[in-house]
Steps between C-alpha positions, in 0.01 A plus 500: 500500500623464150268295290221556737555870491495498124180302496352743748601799279340329205179427673471853634585667162213307349250648737452757231412209280223396738356851451516439127318171523244635732448809299499312170228282641286807577303477180418129539554444871351825632353713221370222293354313803338808616352564149275212608382686795274800519727760681800546260318545160229704674746732660668571166174520301523152342809528286472385142702213347732765347547664837552164669774423245640841566553417869721213394662687215598817696673282756694326218575822335646636822703175542643535153625853571633377830687225324691742283564759778612224739768390247645847522458550875641153574830619350485855623374461856587134556286197554408571866392860464300421190308233696447739785363763259258241358373410841413858582315550167318175557393622839366827357326325212339252756371794710353670194319188402369425847379864559362548141185707473489503128607271218761758402666480839491133487658481161778741613573261785508205264741682262729591788494151640572362162797731464623387842493126411650569165798649691530213740428210263823488319729661764403236769602210280825676401580564872445144598710374203781722591527390869423131440770222468476320164391167647179650651441805286200349335335439835585847633378692188205269479396597843370821333240310299411302808417818685314628185296184505432525869394858461274400217346215701462725807301762302261222393424389858484852637272610219273204557476545871450866434190418312334426835562847631226760477510794262814662372713314758472196279750654244665780696639263777668260252655797312628645824673183610764547226642787696634262767774331292592834351563649838707202612712521187556874542624464857697182455697606192713724725669182628525319157848518330552637157591258215869451516525494118340844481735630760789381295369641194484842681855454625392456866736209556523504880130493540473219239762292673326546834167388353652189334673411828165515678328311228756218516584511873408133538795397276849456669666831471832338484407369149526846368162448330372854562811659330476272209127566459564878519784475243297299265218750492730803483711370219205397291334838550827685422556285191148568366522868571846538347483262200162355408216727639600860478150633492130387515487488121715181515164335577409564136830515319658184646380166353515308821308775686233515226462124543452536879247776439305292246486209740376717788239662284387176357457344844295798619270479190471123533399543861216747403385286202454192719165650578574514878398859548181463306392198718613681813328828440181370354461169673187597694334573162624166369357317802171671456511380135495143601211542743667593835287766679510722808773480768609155348680709241708655782574176667622346181721799442659438837571141403627609167741749660658230714625311191784754447656482842485123517648438152763788549639314813545188286674698232735657757596143619643412151587826337873486601539121431313469173562855375290759318469398133336147518237595759391793287489280193305213656280751681401647159429151363272439804321818432441404140323189618313689773378778285389245237281333756373839637400600148318173433318502831411869483358442157285203606387589849515880553138605549371139508332309771767226516634528850783248434611676201494830669708349789764380256519849335564649845760235569699590185504861625641382821764280329584777267614715799681202653705416185581867435648537854704181455706685238434855403402652830850489666734430214415795280632741771797285581613458133466878405671608818812283442559522117602864479840636598527745796532820291175417309305287745272766657387670179496196285279317759275799504460502119402128519249571785363796308439282185330236714279766669408650169409168363291418807324839469409429144333170587339643815332765286405262215392197699145613614404582149669185363304276742173672408572477127652153439460331839698172543686559165711763678687222680649387169716802483665397819526138397705598192724747700576229757603252225732770348652578844574119561694487176702807582591371843616178368694642214646840574510564887830410663519362862640725771486298820787471729714776358590828667345813345844588357556142345167511319675738250679188359159347392453788263846501356643789716819499690521420863770708679490295818363153561340373825604145422842535671648462849744795467437721202699736282456701185714717301518680165135590467448740211872558488521635862664299767242409774738320732521140623408316811666174403274270287593288202395646176348214275406713197454825339225611269491804280211741512480560127246786537750703710843354443538425863635193669323320782629219699297194575585329820374170642536302827 
């Protein structure tokens, strides 16, 4: 067990992310593909462009609300119960969409499904970050985006094969399939352990110790690793609660917390302004714009959808060795080059008869998705899940996710009109945003790889009550109150000027 059990928990917890990816791909992979057929638009009386945009926007709106509510429920109910609630809501939303007899019923299902994935989006990454060892935390949290990508790609293939079905089955069957992972997650969550850090936060120490022991059962128990891991987490949480983070408002009143929040929000905004969602949601329209017709649009969408999972696997191979900051920075540089080429080729060959030029335009769309998934796709969730302290992690992550969702909603609503009004010039907006993002990643984003969630506080100038880099560890005199010793050597004290508390820094 041990590491394999931890990996299994991470994979299973991200089943909800598969639902998110699959459901997020509905508009492009199922709804958008079926818009090219007769059954879907005919059944709903040929929805207008505004109503088509509303199908995307209502989903995103529900997701934004779910983000904020998820931040509260993640602390109140715990990570596990919040994921379970989201899975149930996703199931109900899927049933409503599948059985829809009116556009109103369909939209309600979309809103509910969006709310569900808003709940699970941030909480799943937090859960994986809180159970993962530092050396493989990037991989385990990044598994969430791999499942999102696989769900997204699956929706493309199912939507395409669904186009061969007759009548309403062409769109009802693909919509109904999303019920399967929701049911699996609902049942399986009964066996998934709660986050040990949340249990400690709630004072459930025996349960937390048992979970940590199970997560690290592959390590020699004679090394006392489990006890030291438990002590590290408990002492840091106690220190933050008693000295540095006495309420949620510390997120805004404390300089280091404001910096973390700014970085999290910037990362989410940069992700949305790469242009990825615009290309994802409206790619079938873009393919048609360069001369692709009929079912060939659907097959191209399937190929495009595979770029994410392939590139994401590559990203997971280096994320814990190279880190987070540099891949994000160079990914943004790559997107600047790619969007420049996409802009030029769209200007010259969209609507033309030049088959070679049109082929290159499509190729730049494919490479856009590939480059995006080499950096942003996995790393944005990893970075945001690990930079916040335990007391603020759930709600701060929710705020970042909400800002990202709101930014995406804005672009989803504006993009159809923007493409109709200014065409290829719309890409210039994303080109500029990618350049700004690259500069910010190089200049102001700190690296977080290899550190425990508690030690990351040091990066932002906060005090660490207990360090993982020690064989046998001890801490005392935190915030003026004796915390006890286990027997380590104290190598330095640092004063927390914001709170007049003393924290001990300990090394191996």
